[in-house]
Coordinates of C-alpha atoms and ligand atoms in Angstrom, one line a residue:
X52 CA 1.6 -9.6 28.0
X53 CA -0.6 -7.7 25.5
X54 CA 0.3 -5.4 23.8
X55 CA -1.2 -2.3 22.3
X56 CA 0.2 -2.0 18.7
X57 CA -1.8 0.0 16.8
X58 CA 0.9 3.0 15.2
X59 CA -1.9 5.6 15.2
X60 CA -2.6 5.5 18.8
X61 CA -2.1 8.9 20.2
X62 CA -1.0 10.3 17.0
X63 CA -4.5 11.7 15.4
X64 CA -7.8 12.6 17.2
X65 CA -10.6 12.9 15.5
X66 CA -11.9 16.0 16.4
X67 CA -13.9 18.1 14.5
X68 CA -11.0 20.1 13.0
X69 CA -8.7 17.1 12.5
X70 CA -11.9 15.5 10.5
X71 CA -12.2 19.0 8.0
X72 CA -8.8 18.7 7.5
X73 CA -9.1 15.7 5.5
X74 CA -12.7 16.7 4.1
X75 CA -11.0 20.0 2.6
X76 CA -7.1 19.6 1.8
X77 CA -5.8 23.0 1.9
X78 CA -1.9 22.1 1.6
X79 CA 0.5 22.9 -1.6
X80 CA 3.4 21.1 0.8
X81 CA 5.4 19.5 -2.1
X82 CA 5.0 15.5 -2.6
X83 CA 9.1 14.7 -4.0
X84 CA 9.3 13.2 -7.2
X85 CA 12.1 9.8 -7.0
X86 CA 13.9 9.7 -10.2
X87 CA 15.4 6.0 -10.6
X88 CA 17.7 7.1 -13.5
X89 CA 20.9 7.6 -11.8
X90 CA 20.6 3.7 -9.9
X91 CA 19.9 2.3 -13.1
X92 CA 22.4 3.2 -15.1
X93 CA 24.0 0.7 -12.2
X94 CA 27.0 2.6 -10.8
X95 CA 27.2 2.8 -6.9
X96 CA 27.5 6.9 -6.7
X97 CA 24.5 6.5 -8.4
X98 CA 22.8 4.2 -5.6
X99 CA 23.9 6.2 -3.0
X100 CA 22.8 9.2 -4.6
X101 CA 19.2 8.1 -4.8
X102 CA 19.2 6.0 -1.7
X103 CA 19.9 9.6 0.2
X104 CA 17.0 11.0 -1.5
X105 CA 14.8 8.1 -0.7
X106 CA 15.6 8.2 3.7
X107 CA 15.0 12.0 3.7
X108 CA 12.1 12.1 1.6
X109 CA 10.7 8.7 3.9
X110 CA 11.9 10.6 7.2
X111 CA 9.6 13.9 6.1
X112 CA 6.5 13.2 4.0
X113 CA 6.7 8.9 3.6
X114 CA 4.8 9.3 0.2
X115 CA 6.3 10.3 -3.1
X116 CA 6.2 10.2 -7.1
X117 CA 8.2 7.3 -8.5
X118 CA 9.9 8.1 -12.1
X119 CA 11.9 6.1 -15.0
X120 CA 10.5 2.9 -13.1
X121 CA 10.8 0.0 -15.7
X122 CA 6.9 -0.6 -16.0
X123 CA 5.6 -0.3 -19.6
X124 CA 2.6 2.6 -20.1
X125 CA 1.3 0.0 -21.8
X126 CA 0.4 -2.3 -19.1
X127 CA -0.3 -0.3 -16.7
X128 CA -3.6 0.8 -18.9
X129 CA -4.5 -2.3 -19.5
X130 CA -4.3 -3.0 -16.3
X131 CA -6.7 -0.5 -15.6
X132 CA -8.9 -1.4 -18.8
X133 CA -9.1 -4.7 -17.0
X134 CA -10.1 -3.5 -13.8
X135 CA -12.8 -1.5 -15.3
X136 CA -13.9 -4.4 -17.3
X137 CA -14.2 -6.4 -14.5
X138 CA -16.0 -3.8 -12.3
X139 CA -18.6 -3.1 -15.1
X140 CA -19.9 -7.2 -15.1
X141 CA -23.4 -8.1 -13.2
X142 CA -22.7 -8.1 -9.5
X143 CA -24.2 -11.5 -9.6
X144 CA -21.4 -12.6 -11.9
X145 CA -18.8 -10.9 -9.8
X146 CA -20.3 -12.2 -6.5
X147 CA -18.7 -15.8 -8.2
X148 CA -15.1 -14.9 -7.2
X149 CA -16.5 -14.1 -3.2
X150 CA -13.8 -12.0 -1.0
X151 CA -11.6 -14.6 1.4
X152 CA -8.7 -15.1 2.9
X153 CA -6.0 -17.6 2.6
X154 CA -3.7 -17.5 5.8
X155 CA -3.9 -13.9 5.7
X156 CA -3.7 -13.9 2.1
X157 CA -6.7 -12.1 0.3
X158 CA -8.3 -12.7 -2.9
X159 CA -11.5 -11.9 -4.5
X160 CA -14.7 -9.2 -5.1
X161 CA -15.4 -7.0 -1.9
X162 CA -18.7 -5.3 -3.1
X163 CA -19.4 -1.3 -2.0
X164 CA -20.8 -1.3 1.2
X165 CA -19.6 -4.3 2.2
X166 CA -15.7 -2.4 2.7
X167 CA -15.6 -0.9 6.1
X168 CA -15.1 -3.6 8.2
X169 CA -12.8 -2.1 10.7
X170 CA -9.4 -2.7 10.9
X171 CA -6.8 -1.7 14.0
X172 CA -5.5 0.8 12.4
X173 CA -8.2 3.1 11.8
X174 CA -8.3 6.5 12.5
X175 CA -11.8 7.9 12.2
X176 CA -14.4 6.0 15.1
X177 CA -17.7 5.5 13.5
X178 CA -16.7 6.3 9.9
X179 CA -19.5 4.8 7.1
X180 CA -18.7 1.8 5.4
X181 CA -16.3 3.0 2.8
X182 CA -18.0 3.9 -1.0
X183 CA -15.7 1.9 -3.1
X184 CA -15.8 -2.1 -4.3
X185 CA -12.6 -4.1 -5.1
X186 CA -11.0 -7.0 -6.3
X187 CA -7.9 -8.5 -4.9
X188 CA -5.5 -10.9 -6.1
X189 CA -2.3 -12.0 -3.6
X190 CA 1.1 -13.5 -4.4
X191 CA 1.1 -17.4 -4.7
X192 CA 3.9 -19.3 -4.0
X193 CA 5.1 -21.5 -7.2
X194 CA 3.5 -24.4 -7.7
X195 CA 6.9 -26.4 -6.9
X196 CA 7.2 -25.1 -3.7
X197 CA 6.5 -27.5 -0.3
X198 CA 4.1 -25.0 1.5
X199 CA 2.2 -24.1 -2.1
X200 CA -1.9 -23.5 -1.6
X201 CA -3.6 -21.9 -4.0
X202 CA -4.8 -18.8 -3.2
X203 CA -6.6 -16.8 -6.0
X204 CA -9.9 -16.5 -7.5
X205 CA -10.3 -15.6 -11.3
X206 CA -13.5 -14.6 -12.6
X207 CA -14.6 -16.6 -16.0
X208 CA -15.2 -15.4 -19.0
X209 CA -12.9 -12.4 -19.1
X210 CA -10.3 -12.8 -21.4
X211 CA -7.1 -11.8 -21.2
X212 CA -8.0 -10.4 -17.5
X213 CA -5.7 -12.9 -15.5
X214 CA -2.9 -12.9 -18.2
X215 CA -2.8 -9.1 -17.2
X216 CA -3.1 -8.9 -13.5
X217 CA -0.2 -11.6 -13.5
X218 CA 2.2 -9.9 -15.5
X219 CA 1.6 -6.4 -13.6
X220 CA 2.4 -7.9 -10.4
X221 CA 5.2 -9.3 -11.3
X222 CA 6.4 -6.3 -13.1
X223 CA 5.4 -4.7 -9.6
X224 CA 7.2 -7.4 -7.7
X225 CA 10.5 -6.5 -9.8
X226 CA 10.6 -3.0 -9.0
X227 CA 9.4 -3.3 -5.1
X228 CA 12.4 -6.0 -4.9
X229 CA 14.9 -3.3 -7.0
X230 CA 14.1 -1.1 -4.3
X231 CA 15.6 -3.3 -1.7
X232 CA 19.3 -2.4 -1.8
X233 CA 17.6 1.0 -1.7
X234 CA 16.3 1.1 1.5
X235 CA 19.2 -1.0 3.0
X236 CA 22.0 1.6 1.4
X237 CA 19.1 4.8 2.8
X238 CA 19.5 3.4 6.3
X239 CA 23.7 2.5 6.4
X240 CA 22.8 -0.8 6.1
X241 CA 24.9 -3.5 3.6
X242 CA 23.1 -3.2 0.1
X243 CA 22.0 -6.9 0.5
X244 CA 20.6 -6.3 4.3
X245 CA 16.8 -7.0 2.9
X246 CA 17.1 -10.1 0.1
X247 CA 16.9 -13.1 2.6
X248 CA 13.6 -11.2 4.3
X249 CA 11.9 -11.3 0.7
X250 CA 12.4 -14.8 -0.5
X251 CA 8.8 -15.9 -1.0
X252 CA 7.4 -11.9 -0.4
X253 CA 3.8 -10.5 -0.4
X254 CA 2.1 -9.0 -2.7
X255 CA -1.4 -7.9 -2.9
X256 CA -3.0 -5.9 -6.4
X257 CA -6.0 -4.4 -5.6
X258 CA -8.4 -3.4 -8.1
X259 CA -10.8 -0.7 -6.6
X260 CA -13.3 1.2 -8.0
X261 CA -14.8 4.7 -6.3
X262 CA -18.3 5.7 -7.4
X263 CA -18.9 9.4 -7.5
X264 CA -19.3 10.4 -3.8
X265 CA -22.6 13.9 -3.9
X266 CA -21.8 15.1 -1.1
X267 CA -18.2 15.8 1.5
X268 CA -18.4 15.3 5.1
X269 CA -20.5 13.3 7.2
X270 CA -17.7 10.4 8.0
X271 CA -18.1 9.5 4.7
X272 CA -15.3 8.4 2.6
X273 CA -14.2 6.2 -0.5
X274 CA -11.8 4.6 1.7
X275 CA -11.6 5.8 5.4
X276 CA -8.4 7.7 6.3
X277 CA -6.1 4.8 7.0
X278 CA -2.3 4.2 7.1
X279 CA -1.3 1.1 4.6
X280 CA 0.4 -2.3 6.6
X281 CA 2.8 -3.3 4.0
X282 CA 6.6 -2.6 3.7
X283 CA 5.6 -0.2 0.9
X284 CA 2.7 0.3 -1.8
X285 CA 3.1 1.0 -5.2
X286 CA -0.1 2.8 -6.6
X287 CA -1.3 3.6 -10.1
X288 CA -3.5 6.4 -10.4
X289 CA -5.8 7.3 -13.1
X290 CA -6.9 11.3 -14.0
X291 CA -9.6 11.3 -11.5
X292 CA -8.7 12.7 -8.4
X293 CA -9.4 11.7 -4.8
X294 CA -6.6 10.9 -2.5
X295 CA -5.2 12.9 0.2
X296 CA -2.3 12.9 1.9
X297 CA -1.1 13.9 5.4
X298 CA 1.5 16.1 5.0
X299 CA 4.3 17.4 7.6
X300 CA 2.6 20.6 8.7
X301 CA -0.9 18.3 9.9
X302 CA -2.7 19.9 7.0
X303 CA -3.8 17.2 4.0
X304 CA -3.0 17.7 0.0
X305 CA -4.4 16.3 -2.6
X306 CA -2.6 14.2 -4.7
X307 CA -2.7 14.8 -8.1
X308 CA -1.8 12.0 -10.9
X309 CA 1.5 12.5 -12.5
X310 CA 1.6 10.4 -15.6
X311 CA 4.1 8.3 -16.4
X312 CA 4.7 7.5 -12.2
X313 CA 3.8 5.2 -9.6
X314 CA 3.2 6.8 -6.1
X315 CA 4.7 5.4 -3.7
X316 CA 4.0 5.2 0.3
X317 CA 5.9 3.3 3.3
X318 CA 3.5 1.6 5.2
X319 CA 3.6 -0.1 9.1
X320 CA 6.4 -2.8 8.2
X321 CA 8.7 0.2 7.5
X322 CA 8.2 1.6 10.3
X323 CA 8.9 -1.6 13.0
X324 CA 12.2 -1.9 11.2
X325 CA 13.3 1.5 11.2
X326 CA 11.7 2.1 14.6
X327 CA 10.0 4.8 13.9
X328 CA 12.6 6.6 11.3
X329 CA 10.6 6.1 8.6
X330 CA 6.9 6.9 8.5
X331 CA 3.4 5.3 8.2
X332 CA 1.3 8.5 6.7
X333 CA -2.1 8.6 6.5
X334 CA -4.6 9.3 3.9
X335 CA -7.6 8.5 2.5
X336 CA -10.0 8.9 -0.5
X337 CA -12.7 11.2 -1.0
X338 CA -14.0 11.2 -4.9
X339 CA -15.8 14.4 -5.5
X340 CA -14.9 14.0 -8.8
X341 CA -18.2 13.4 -10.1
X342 CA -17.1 10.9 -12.2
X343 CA -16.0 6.8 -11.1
X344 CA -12.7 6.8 -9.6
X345 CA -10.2 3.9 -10.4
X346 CA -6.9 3.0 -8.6
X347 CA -4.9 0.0 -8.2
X348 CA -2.8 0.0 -5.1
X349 CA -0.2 -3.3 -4.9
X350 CA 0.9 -4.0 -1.1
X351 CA 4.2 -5.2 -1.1
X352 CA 5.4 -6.9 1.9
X353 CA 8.1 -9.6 3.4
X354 CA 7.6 -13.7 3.7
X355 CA 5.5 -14.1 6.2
X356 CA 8.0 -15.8 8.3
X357 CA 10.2 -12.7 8.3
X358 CA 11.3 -11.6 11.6
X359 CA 10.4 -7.7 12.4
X360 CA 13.2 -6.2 14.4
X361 CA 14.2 -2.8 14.1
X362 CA 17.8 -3.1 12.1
X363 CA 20.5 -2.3 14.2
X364 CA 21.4 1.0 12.8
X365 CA 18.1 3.1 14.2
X366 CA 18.8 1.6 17.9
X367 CA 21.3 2.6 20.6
X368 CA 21.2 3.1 24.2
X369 CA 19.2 6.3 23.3
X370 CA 16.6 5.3 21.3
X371 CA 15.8 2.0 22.4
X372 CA 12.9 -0.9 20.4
X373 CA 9.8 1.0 20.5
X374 CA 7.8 -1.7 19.0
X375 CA 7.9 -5.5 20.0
X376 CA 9.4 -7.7 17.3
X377 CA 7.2 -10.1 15.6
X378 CA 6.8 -11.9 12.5
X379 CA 4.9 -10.2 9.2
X380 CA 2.5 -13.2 9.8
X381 CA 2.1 -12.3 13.3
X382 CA 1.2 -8.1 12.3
X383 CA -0.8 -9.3 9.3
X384 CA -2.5 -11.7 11.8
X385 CA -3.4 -8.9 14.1
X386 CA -4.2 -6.5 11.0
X387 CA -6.9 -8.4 9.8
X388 CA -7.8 -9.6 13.3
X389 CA -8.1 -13.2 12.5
X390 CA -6.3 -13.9 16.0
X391 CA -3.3 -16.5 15.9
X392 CA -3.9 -19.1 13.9
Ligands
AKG133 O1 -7.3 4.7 -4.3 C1 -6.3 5.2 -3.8 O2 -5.8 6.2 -4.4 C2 -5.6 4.8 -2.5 C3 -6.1 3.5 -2.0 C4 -5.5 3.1 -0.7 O3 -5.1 3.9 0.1 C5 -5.5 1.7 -0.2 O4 -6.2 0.9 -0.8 O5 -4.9 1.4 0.9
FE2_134 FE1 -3.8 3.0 1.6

């Protein structure tokens, strides 16, 4: 049987007001702040209490500010000092490290123009390639490990630029995994319902840089309105505006940089497991800014070999499996189209 399972099918035409919507975000719809405080200071009222906030706030908008997160200031700029440094060299010199996949792993420099390649799960038909280059660096497995392959690509001659990127994913890695026990405890689940999903997880940092867009409209877009496949992202912003959400009314705001806070969006993974609870929202990036734009989204996901099946407490003879469980393999697979390998 084939199945059809692209989320968005359905959900979003692109009409021509659908389309000025996200050109001109005219919503002041409030994007919650997450304050990790009360879980941290380890007691289990203190869970609970932000494990509530987190399934209403991923029932309603599925995006929201992260605070007292754990990551330094400190490396999160140079993590952005780093991606500008790269994204400044010769594009012959970054044309070394070429874009490809491992599995379904990615790693490498995708130049601008060269980033619209279609994916299932977009919304616009016939949107330009997206204005934006970007450099990716995936999750390897340890070196120790029976099914290790290297995966990554590191350009030469930049100092200091892999010790970075290394250390922010795994500071990354540390605070998608605290959210675990999160999620479980948000959806009356046992707090350790997630861990054995996660043992060897994804994890993708993206490096992108946005040249100034001149002019709005035209199916033109940084990065084409798009919902995110992972379990969730965890993005750093900079001062320069740009994204747009989605929000619950249909109309789109733009999302302004909080410093200090990640943002954080559930993405398609999150939504087979909680069939449907939790949501998948779109957005997209649109710099008007008149200045470059940097962001560094990390996609965090399962093992590959997790098994994607709605958890038991959002089914019941009411509200059946919408979606058909697979692996994340399987839906990355699909994501990427590189058919069943
Ligand atoms: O650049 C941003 O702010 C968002 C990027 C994004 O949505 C993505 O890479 O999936
Ligand atoms: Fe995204």
């Amino acid at each position: 049987m084939k199945v059809d399972l692209n989320p968005m099918k359905g959900v979003l035409a692109d009409t021509e007001e659908e389309l000025r919507l996200m050109d001109y975000p005219d919503s002041d719809e409030e994007i919650p702040v997450l304050d990790l405080a009360p879980y941290l200071e380890g007691s289990e009222s203190g869970r609970a209490k932000v494990a509530r906030e987190l399934g209403r706030i991923s029932q309603r908008v599925g995006f929201f500010y992260v605070k007292n997160h754990g990551v330094p200031q400190e490396l999160v700029d140079n993590v952005f000092t780093q991606a500008r440094r790269f994204h400044s060299l010769p594009e012959e010199v970054k044309a070394q490290t070429p874009h490809g996949y491992v599995d379904s792993f990615q790693t490498g420099y995708v130049p601008m123009r060269a980033a619209g390649k279609k994916t299932n799960v977009n919304i616009v038909a016939d949107a330009k390639p997206n204005l934006l280059a970007k450099f990716l660096i995936s999750r390897e497995l340890p070196a120790d490990h029976p099914d290790y392959r290297p995966v990554n690509k590191w350009p030469e001659n930049l100092p200091g630029f892999r010790d970075v990127v290394k250390e922010y994913a795994l500071q990354i890695e540390k605070l998608g995994r605290s959210f675990l026990p999160l999620w479980a405890v948000s959806l009356d689940l046992r707090p350790d319902y997630f861990d054995r999903f996660f043992t060897t997880p994804h994890l993708t940092v993206s490096l992108l840089h946005y040249p100034p867009q001149e002019s709005v409209g035209d199916r033109q877009y940084g990065i084409a309105p798009h919902t995110d496949n992972s379990f969730m992202t965890l993005l750093a912003q900079s001062s320069v505006p740009g994204l747009a959400v989605r929000m619950p009314s249909g109309h789109w705001r733009v999302v302004e940089n909080i410093p200090g806070t990640f943002l954080i969006n559930t993405g398609n993974v999150m939504v087979r497991w909680t069939n449907g609870r939790y949501l998948s929202t779109k957005h997209r990036v649109i710099n008007s800014a008149g200045r470059e734009r940097y962001s560094v989204p990390v996609f965090f996901g399962p093992s590959g070999d997790a098994v994607i099946e709605c958890v038991p407490t959002c089914v019941s003879p009411e509200n059946p499996p919408q979606y058909e469980t697979m692996t994340y393999r399987e839906l990355r697979q699909w994501y990427y189209n590189l058919g069943s390998k």
